[in-house]
Every structure is written in C-alpha cells, then in structure tokens.
CSV table of C-alpha atoms in Angstrom, one decimal:
chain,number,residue,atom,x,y,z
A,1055,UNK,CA,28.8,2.1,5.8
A,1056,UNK,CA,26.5,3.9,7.4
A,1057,UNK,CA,23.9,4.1,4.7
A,1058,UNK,CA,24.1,0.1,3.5
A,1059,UNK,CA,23.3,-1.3,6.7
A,1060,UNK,CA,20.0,0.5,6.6
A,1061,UNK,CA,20.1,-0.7,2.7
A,1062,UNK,CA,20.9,-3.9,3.6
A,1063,UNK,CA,17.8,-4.2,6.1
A,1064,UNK,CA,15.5,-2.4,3.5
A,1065,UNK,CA,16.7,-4.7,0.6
A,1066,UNK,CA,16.0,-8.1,3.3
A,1067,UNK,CA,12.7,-6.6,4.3
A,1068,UNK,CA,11.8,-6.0,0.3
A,1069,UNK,CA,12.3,-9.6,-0.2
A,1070,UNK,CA,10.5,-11.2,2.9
A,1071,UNK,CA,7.6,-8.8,2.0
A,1072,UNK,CA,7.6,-9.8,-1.0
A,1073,UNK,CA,7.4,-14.0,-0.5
A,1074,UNK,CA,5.2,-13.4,2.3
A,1075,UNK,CA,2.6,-11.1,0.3
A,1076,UNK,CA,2.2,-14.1,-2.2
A,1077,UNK,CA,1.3,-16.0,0.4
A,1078,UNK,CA,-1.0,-14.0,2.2
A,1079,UNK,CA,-2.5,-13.0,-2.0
A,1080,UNK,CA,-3.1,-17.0,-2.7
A,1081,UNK,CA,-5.2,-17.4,0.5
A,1082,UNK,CA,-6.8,-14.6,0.3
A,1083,UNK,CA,-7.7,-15.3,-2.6
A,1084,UNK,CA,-9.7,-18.4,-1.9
A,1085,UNK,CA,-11.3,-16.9,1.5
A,1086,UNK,CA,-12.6,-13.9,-1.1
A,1087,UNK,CA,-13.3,-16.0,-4.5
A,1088,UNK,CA,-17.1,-15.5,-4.4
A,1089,UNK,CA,-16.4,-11.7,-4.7
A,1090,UNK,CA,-16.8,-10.1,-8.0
A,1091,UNK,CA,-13.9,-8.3,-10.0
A,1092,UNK,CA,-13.5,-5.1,-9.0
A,1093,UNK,CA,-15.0,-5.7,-5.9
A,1094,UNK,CA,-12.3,-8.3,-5.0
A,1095,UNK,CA,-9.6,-5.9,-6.0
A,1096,UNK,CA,-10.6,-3.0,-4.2
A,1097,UNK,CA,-11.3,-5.2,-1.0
A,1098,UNK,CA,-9.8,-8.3,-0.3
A,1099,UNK,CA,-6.9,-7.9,-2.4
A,1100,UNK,CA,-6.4,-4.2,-1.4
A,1101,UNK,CA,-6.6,-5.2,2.5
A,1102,UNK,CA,-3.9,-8.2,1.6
A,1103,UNK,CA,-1.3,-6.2,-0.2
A,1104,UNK,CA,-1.6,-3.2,2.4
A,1105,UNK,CA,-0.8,-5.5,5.4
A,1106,UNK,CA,3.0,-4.0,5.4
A,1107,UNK,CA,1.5,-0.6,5.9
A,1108,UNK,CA,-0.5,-1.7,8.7
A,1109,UNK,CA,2.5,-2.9,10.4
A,1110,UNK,CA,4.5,-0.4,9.6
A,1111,UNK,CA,2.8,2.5,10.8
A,1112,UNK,CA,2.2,0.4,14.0
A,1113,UNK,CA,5.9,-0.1,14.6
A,1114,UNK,CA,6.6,3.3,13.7
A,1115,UNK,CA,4.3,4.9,16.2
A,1116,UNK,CA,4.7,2.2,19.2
A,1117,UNK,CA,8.7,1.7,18.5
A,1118,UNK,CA,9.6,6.0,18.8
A,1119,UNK,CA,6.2,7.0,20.6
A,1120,UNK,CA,6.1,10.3,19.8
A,1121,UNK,CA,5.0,12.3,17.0
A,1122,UNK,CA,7.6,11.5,14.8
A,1123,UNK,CA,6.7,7.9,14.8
A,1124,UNK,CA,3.2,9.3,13.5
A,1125,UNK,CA,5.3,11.2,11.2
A,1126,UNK,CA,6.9,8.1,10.0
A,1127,UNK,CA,3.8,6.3,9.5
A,1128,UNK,CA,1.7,9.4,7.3
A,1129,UNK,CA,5.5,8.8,5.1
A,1130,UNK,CA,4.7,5.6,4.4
A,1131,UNK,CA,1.0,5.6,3.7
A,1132,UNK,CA,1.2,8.7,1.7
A,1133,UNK,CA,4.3,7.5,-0.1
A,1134,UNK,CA,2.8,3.8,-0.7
A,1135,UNK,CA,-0.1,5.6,-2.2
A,1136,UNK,CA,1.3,7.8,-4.3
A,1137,UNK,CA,3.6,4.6,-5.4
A,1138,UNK,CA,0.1,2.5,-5.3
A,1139,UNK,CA,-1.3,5.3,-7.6
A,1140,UNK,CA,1.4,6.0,-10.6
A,1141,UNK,CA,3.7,3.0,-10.7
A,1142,UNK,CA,2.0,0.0,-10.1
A,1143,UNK,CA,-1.0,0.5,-12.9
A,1144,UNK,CA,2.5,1.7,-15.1
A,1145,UNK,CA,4.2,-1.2,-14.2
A,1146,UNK,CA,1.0,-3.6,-14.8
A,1147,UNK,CA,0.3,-2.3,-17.9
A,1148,UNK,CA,4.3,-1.9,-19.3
A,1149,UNK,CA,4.4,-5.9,-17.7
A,1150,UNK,CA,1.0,-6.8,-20.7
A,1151,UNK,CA,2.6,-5.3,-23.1
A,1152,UNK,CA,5.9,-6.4,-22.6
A,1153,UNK,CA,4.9,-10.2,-23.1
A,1154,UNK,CA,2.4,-9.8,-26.2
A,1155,UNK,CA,-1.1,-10.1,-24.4
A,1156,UNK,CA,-2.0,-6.7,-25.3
A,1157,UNK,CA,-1.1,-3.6,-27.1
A,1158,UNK,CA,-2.9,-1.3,-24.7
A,1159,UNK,CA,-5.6,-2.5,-21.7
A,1160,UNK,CA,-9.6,-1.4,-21.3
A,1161,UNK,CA,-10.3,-0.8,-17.9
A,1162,UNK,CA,-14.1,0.2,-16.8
A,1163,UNK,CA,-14.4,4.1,-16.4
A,1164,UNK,CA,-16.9,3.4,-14.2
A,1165,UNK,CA,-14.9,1.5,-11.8
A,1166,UNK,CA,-12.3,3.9,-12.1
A,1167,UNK,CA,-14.5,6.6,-11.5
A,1168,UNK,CA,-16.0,4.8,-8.4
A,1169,UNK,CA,-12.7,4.0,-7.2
A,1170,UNK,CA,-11.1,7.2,-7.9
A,1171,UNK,CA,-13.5,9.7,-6.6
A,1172,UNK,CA,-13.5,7.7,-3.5
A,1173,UNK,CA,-10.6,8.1,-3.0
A,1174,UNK,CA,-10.2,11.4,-3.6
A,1175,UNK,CA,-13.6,12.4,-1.5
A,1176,UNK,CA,-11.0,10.0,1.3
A,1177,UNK,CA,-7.8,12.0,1.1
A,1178,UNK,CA,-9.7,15.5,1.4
A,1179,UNK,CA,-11.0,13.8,4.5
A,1180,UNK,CA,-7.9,13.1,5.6
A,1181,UNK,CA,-6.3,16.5,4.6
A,1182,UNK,CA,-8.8,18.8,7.0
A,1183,UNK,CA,-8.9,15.4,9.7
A,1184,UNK,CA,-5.2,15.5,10.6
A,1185,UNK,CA,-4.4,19.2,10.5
A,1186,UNK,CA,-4.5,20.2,13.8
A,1187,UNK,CA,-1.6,20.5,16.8
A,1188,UNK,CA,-2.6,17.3,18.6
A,1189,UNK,CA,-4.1,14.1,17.7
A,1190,UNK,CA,-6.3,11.6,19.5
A,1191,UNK,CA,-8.1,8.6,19.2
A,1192,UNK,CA,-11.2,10.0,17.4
A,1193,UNK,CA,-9.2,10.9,14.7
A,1194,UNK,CA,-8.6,7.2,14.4
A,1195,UNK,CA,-11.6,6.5,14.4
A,1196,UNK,CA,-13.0,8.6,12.1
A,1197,UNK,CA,-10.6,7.6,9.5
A,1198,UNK,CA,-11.8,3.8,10.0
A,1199,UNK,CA,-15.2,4.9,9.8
A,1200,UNK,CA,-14.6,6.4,6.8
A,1201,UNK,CA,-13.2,2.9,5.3
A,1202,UNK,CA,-15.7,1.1,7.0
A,1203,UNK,CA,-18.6,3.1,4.8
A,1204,UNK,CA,-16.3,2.0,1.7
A,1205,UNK,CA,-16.8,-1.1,2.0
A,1206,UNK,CA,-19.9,-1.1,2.8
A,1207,UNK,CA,-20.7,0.8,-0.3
A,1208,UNK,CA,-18.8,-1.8,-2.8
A,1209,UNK,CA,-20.4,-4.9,-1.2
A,1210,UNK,CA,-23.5,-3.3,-1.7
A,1211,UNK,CA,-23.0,-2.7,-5.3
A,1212,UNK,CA,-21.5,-6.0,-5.7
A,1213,UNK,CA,-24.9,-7.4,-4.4
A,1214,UNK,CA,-26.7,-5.0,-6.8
A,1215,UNK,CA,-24.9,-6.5,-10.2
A,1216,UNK,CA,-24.9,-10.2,-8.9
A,1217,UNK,CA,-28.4,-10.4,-9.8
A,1218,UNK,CA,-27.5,-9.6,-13.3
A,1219,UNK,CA,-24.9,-11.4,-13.3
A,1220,UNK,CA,-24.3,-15.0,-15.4
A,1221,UNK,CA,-23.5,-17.9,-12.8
A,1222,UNK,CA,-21.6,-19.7,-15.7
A,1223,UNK,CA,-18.8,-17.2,-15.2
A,1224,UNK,CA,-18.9,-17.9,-11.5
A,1225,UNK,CA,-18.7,-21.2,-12.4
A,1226,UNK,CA,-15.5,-20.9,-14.7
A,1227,UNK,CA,-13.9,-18.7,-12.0
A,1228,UNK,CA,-13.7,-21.6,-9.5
A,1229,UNK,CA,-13.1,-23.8,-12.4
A,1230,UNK,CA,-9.7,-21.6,-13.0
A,1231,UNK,CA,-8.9,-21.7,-9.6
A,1232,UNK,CA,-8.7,-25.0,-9.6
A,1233,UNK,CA,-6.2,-25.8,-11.8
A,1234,UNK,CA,-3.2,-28.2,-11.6
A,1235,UNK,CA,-0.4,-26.6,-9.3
A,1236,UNK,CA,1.9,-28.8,-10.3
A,1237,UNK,CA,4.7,-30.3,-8.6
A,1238,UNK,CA,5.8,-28.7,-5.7
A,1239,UNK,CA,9.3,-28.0,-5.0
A,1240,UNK,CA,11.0,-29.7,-2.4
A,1241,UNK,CA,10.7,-29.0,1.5
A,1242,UNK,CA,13.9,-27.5,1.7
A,1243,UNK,CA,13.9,-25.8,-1.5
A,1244,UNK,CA,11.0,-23.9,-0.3
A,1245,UNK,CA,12.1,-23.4,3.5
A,1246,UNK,CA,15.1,-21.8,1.8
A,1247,UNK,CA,13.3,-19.8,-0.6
A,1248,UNK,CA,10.7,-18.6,1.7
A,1249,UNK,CA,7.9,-20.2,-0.4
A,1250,UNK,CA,5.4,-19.9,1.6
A,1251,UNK,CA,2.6,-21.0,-0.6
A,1252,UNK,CA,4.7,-24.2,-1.6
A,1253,UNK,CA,5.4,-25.1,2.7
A,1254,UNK,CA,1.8,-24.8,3.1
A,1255,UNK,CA,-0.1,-26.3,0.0
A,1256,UNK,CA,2.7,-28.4,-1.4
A,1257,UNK,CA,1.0,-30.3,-4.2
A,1258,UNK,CA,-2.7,-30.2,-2.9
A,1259,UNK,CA,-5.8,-27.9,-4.1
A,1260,UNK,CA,-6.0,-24.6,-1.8
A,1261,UNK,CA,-8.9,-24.9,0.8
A,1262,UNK,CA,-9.9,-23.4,4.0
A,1263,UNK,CA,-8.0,-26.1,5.8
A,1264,UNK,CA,-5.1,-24.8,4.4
A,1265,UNK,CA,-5.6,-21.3,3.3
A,1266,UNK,CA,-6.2,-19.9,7.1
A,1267,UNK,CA,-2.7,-21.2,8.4
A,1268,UNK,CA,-1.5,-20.0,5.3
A,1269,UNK,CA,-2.8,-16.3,5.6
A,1270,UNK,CA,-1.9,-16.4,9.4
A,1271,UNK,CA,1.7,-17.2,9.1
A,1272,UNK,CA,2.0,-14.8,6.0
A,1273,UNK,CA,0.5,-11.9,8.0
A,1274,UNK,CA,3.1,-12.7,11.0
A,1275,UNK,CA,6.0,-12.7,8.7
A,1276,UNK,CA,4.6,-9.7,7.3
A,1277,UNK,CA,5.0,-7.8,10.9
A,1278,UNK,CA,8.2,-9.5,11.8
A,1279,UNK,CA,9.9,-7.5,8.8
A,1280,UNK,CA,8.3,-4.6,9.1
A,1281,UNK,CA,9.5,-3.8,12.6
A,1282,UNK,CA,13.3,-4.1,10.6
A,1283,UNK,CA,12.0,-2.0,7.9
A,1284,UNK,CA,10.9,0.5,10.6
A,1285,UNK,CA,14.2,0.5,12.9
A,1286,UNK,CA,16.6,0.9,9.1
A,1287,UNK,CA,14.5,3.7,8.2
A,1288,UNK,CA,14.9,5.2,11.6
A,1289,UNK,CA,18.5,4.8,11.1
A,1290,UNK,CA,19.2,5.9,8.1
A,1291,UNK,CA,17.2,9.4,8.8
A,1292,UNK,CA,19.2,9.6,12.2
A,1293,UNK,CA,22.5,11.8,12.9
A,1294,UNK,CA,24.2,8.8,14.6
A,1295,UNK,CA,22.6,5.7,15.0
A,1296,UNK,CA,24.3,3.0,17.3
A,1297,UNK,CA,24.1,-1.1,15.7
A,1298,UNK,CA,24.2,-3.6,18.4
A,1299,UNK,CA,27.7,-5.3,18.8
A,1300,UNK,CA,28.9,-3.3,15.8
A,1301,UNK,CA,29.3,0.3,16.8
A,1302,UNK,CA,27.9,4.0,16.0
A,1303,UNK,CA,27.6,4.6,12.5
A,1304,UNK,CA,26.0,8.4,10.7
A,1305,UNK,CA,23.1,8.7,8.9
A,1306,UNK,CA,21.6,11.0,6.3
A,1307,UNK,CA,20.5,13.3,9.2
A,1308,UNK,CA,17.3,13.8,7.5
A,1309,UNK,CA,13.3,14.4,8.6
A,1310,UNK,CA,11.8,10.7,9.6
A,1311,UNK,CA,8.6,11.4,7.3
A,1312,UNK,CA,11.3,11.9,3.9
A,1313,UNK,CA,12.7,8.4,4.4
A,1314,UNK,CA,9.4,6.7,5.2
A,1315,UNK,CA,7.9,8.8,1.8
A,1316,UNK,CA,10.6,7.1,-0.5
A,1317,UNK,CA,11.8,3.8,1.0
A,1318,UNK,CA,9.5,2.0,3.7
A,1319,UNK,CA,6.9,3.0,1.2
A,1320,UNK,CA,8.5,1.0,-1.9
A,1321,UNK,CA,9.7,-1.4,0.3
A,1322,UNK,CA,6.3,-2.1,1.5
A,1323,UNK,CA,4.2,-1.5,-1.7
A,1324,UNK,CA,5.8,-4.6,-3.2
A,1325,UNK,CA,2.3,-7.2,-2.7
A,1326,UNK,CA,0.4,-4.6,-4.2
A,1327,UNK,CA,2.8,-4.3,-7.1
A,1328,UNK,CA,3.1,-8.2,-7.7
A,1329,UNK,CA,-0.8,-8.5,-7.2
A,1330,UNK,CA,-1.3,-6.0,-9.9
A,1331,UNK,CA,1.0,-7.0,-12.1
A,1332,UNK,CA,-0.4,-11.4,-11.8
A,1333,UNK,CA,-4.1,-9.8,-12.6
A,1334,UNK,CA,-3.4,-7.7,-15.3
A,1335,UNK,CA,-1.2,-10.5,-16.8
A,1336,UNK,CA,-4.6,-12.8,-16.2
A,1337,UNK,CA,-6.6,-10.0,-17.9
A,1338,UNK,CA,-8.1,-8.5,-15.0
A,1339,UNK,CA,-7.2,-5.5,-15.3
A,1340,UNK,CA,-10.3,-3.7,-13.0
A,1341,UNK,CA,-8.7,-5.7,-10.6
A,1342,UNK,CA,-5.2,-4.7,-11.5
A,1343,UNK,CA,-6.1,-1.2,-11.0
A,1344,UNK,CA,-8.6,-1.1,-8.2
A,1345,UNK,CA,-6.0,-2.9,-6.2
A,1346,UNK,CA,-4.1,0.1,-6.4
A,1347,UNK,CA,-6.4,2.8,-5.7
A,1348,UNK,CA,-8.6,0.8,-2.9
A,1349,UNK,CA,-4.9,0.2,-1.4
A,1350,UNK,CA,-4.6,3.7,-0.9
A,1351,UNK,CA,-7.9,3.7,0.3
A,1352,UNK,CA,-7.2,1.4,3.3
A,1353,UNK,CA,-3.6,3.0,3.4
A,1354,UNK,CA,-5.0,6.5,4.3
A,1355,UNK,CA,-8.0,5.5,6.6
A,1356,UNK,CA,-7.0,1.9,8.6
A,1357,UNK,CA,-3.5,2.0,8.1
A,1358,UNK,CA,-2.7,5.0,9.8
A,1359,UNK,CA,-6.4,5.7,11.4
A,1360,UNK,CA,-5.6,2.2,13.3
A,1361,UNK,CA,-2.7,2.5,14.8
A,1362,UNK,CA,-3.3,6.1,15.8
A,1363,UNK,CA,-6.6,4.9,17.5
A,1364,UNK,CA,-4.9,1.9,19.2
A,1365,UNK,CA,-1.6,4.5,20.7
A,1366,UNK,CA,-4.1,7.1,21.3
A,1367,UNK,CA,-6.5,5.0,23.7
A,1368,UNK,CA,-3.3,3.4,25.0
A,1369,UNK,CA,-0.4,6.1,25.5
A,1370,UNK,CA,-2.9,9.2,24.9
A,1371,UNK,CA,-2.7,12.3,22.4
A,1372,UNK,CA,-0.4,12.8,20.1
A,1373,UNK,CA,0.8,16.7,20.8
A,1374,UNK,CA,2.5,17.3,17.3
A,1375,UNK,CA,5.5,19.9,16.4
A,1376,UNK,CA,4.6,23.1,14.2
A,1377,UNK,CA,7.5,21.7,11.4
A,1378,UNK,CA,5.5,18.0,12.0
A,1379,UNK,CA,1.9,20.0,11.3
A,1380,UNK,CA,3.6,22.1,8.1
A,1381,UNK,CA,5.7,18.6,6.9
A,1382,UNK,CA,2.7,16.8,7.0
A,1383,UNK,CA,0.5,19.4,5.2
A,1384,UNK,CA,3.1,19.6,2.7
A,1385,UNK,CA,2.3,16.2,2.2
A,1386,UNK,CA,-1.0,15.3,2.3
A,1387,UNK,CA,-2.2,18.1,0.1
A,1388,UNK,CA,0.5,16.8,-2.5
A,1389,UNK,CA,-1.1,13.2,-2.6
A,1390,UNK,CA,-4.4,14.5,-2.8
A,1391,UNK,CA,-3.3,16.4,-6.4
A,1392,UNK,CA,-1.1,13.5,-7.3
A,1393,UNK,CA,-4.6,11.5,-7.2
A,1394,UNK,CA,-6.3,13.9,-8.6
A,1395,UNK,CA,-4.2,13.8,-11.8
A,1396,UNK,CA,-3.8,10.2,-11.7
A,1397,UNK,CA,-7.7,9.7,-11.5
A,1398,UNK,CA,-7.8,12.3,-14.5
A,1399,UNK,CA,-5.4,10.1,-16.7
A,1400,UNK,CA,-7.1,6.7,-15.8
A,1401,UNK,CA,-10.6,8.4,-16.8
A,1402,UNK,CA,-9.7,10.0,-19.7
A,1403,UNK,CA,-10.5,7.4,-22.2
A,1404,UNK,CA,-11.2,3.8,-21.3
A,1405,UNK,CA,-7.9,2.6,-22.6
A,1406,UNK,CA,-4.5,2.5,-21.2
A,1407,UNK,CA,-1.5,2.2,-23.5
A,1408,UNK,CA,2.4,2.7,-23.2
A,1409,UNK,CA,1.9,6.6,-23.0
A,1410,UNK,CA,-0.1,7.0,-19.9
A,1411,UNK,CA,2.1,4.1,-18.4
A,1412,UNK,CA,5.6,6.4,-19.1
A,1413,UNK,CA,3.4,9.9,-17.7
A,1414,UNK,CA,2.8,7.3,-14.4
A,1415,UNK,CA,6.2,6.9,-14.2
A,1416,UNK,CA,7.7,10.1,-15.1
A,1417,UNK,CA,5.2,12.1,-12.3
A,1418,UNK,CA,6.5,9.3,-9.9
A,1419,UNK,CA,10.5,10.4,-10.8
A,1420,UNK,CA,9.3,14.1,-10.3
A,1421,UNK,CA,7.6,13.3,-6.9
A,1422,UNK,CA,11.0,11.3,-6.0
A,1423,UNK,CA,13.4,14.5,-7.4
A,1424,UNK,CA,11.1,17.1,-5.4
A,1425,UNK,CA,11.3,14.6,-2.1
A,1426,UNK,CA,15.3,14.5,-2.4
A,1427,UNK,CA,15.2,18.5,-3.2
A,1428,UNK,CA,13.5,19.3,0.1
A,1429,UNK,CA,15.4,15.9,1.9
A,1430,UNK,CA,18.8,18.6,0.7
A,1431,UNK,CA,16.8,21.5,1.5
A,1432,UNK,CA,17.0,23.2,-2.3
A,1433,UNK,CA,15.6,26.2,-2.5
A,1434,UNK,CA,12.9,25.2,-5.6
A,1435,UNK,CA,11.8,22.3,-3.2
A,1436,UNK,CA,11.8,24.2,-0.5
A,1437,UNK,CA,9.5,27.1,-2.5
A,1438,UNK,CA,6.8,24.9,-3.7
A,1439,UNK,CA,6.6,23.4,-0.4
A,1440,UNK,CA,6.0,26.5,1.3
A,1441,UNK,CA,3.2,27.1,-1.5
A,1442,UNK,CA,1.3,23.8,-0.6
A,1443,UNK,CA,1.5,24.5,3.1
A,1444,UNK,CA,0.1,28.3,3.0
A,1445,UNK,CA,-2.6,26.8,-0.3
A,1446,UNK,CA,-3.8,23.8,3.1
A,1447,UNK,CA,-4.1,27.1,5.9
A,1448,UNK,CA,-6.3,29.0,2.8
A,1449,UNK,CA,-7.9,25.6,2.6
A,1450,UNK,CA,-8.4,25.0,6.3
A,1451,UNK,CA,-8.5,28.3,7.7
C-alpha cells in the first residue's frame, strides 16, 4: 500500500499532464504558426511540452528547500531528457510505421546536427556549471543565458532561410491549420474528460481570442499536477511517509534524485511524447525530433537554471552534500554520453527505420536496469558509478 498511493498520484498526474499538454500544444501552436519547421519544434513546441519540468523542479526545490529538492529537480530534467532523447524519436518513428505512412523517416542531418551539437556543447556546460559544493543564483543564470543564446541563434537562422523560402507553403500551412474541427463533444463530455481544447474552442476556428485563455489555463493545470507529482515522488523515495487522514505508510527508502530520474521524469515527458508522435504522424518529422532534443535543451538550462535562480535570490545558496555533488555527477556525465550516442545514431545516415528506433529503446531499458541497480545498491551499478564520478573530478579537476 505504500507504494500505490504514490502510483496512484503518479498515474493521475500522467493523465492531467497529458490532457493539459494538448491543450497547451494546440495554442501554442497558433501563437507560433508563422515559425518555420524545425524552428517551431525546437522552440515553441519544445518550451510547451517542457512546461511539467518547469514546475516540477520548482515544487521540488520550494516544497523540501534544501538540496535534495535540487536533487529532485536535476532527476527529473536529466531523466526527461534522456527519456526526450531515446524514446520519444523511437516511439514517433515505431508510431509511422505502425500505421503505413512510412517504412522508415528522413530527417535533415543538418537539423540534427544543429540541434544535437547544441545540445551536447549545453550539457558539457551544465556538467562543469553545477559541480561545485554550493550553488547560487548565478548558476541560474548562466544556465538561462545559455538558452537564451539558443534561441537566439535558431530565430536567426530561421530569418536567414525565410528569404529563400516559397510563401506558397506558408500559405498551405495556415490553409491546414484551418481545417474543419468538426463537432465538438458535449460540455460535459469534455468537462469530464478534461478536454481542454474542446471546453475552450468547441466548434469554432482557433484564434488569439481563444488560444491565450486556452494556453493560460493549460499551463495552470500543468503546475497544479505537478506539485502531486512532486509530493508522490517524495513519498515513495521516503522511509515513512505520513497521508493526511489515512496514516503512515513505508516507502522504497531510496535517494530522491533515483525516483525523480525514472518516474516524475516519464510522468512529465508525456506532451513531449504526444507532440512528437502527432508531427511525425503529419510528416514532420524535423519537428518530431527537434522537439525532443530542444526539450532537453530548455530542460537542462530554464528548467532547472530557473528555479535555482528564483530559490537562490529568494531563500539564498544552496550548500549541497558530498553524496548530492557525486549523485549528481554520476548523473550528469551519464546524459551527456547518452546524448552523445543518441546524436551519433540520429546523424549517422539521414534515415531512421525500425532498427535505430529498437537501439533507442533498448539504451533506454539499460539506463532504467542500471538506475534500479544503483536504486538496490548492486555492486555492477554501484562500480560504473563510481567510474563516472572519478572520469567528471579527471574532467573537472
């Protein structure tokens, strides 16, 4: 019992996440249909589907206060980009095959190249940024600086191929987007459902009258279930937790940062994963993948550089634990190699087929294996952690 109720609230904050990130991925869609693809996906989509992660961290960090709340939150954004980076271009890909549109996808190496080495260049960054024994608000800020550049950079390059670029297709773009939404479901159907693109646009066209409301009440849902994501991960990684009204119940007993790296990671990762999926299935598949990697782009740098500025400024530094400083080595230094070999696949050739998809997914189940290994402190695990942590002291000095 004292596993499912954490399960339970996981499972509820899965689904809200879930209806709530297609709402927030329809309108902001509209506010960022002038972009180009590619651009979009590694932008406005990436910034829409990494809204959990925002919140998460946040709740993590302002909800324990302490440096296992920061722990917590380098679980999640790690874990969601890891997640971002093997399953949801396997899953997108296994999803076009699986219906007939394709027998493979082409994806541009040089968006993939762009987006990958970006990445890459953002999570060494992030290795030698957040390696010391205490943290402050420049360390935030940096990291958001480091996004900020990003962006800069794709809008930039966006403006540089829209003057080469046909205005027919922009033209058949909006044309697209402006197709018959059919008949809406009824009130209560969607109320009930938690449609909240059907409560807000019911059978009209999506505009900015009702696109805003639309994104604003998506991102507050959003952060409502991502403080209960937060509080079941605490409790399932706690000794003994206590459930208002119900009693004390055990948990796994386990580091904070373990639980966040497998579960509030999945659990919020699921708008990035439907986003991919719906543009791969519409045959954008740039989009489908630069969602992913520019989600782990925001993940790394505002996701966790935001909410560490914000607590820093508010609460001060953030004096970490030496097992904290050689967890969280551990871990970073993993997802930079994870990305380095998932950049390698997607750049390999410009197609992506059935057997990169099942090499995604089977580096995903090792990642998973080696995270329950050192979560029951096997001596394997526990040996090729302690060689990532003395490889980022080499690194770092």
């Amino acid at each position: 019992m004292g596993i499912i109720i954490p399960l339970i609230l996981i499972a509820i904050s899965c689904v809200v996440i879930w209806r709530a990130g297609d709402g927030f991925m329809t309108a902001s869609e509209y506010i960022g249909r002038n972009l180009s693809e590619g651009v979009r996906g590694a932008s406005i989509n990436a910034i829409a589907s990494s809204m959990p992660e925002v919140f998460t961290s946040l709740f993590f960090l302002f909800v324990l206060m302490d440096a296992d709340g920061f722990a917590g939150g380098i679980g999640t954004t790690a874990g969601s980009a890891i997640f971002n980076s093997m399953v949801i271009p396997a899953v997108s890909v296994i999803a076009v095959i699986g219906i007939g549109l394709a027998r493979r996808i082409k994806v541009s190496k040089k968006v993939m190249l762009r987006d990958g080495i970006s990445l890459i260049i953002t999570e060494a960054i992030f290795l030698v940024l957040i390696s010391g024994s205490v943290l402050d608000w420049y360390h935030g800020l940096v990291l958001m600086g480091v996004y900020v550049i990003y962006i800069t950079y794709m809008f930039m390059s966006m403006k540089s191929n829209q003057k080469n670029a046909d205005s027919d297709e922009v033209e058949e773009e909006e044309e697209e987007e402006e197709e018959d939404r059919g008949e809406a479901p009824s009130f209560f159907i969607s109320l009930i459902s938690f449609n909240l693109e059907d409560l807000f646009i019911r059978n009209n066209k999506v505009t900015g009258k009702n696109a805003w409301p639309l994104l604003i009440f998506s991102t507050l849902s959003i952060a409502a279930v991502c403080y209960l994501l937060v509080i079941a991960c605490e409790w399932m990684g706690s000794e003994v937790y206590e459930v208002p009204y119900l009693g004390s119940y055990n948990g796994l007993g386990i580091p904070l940062m373990f639980v966040a790296l497998v579960l509030a990671s999945a659990a919020s990762s699921f708008p990035d994963t439907i986003i991919s999926i719906k543009d791969a299935q519409r045959g954008q598949y740039d989009d489908a993948i630069s969602n992913a990697l520019g989600s782990n782009i925001f993940d790394v740098c505002f996701a966790l550089g935001f909410p560490l500025f914000i607590f820093c400024i508010l609460h001060g530094p953030i004096h970490m634990e030496p097992s904290d400083i050689a967890i969280s080595s551990e871990i970073r230094f993993l997802l930079l190699l994870l990305t380095i070999v998932a950049v390698i696949i997607f750049t390999s050739s410009q197609y992506i087929g059935k057997t990169k998809a099942f090499l995604l997914l089977g580096i995903y189940f090792l990642f998973i294996a080696y995270i329950i290994g050192r979560s029951a402190d096997n001596p394997i695990a526990n040996s090729i952690a302690d060689f990532l942590v003395s490889t980022v002291q080499l690194i770092i000095g």
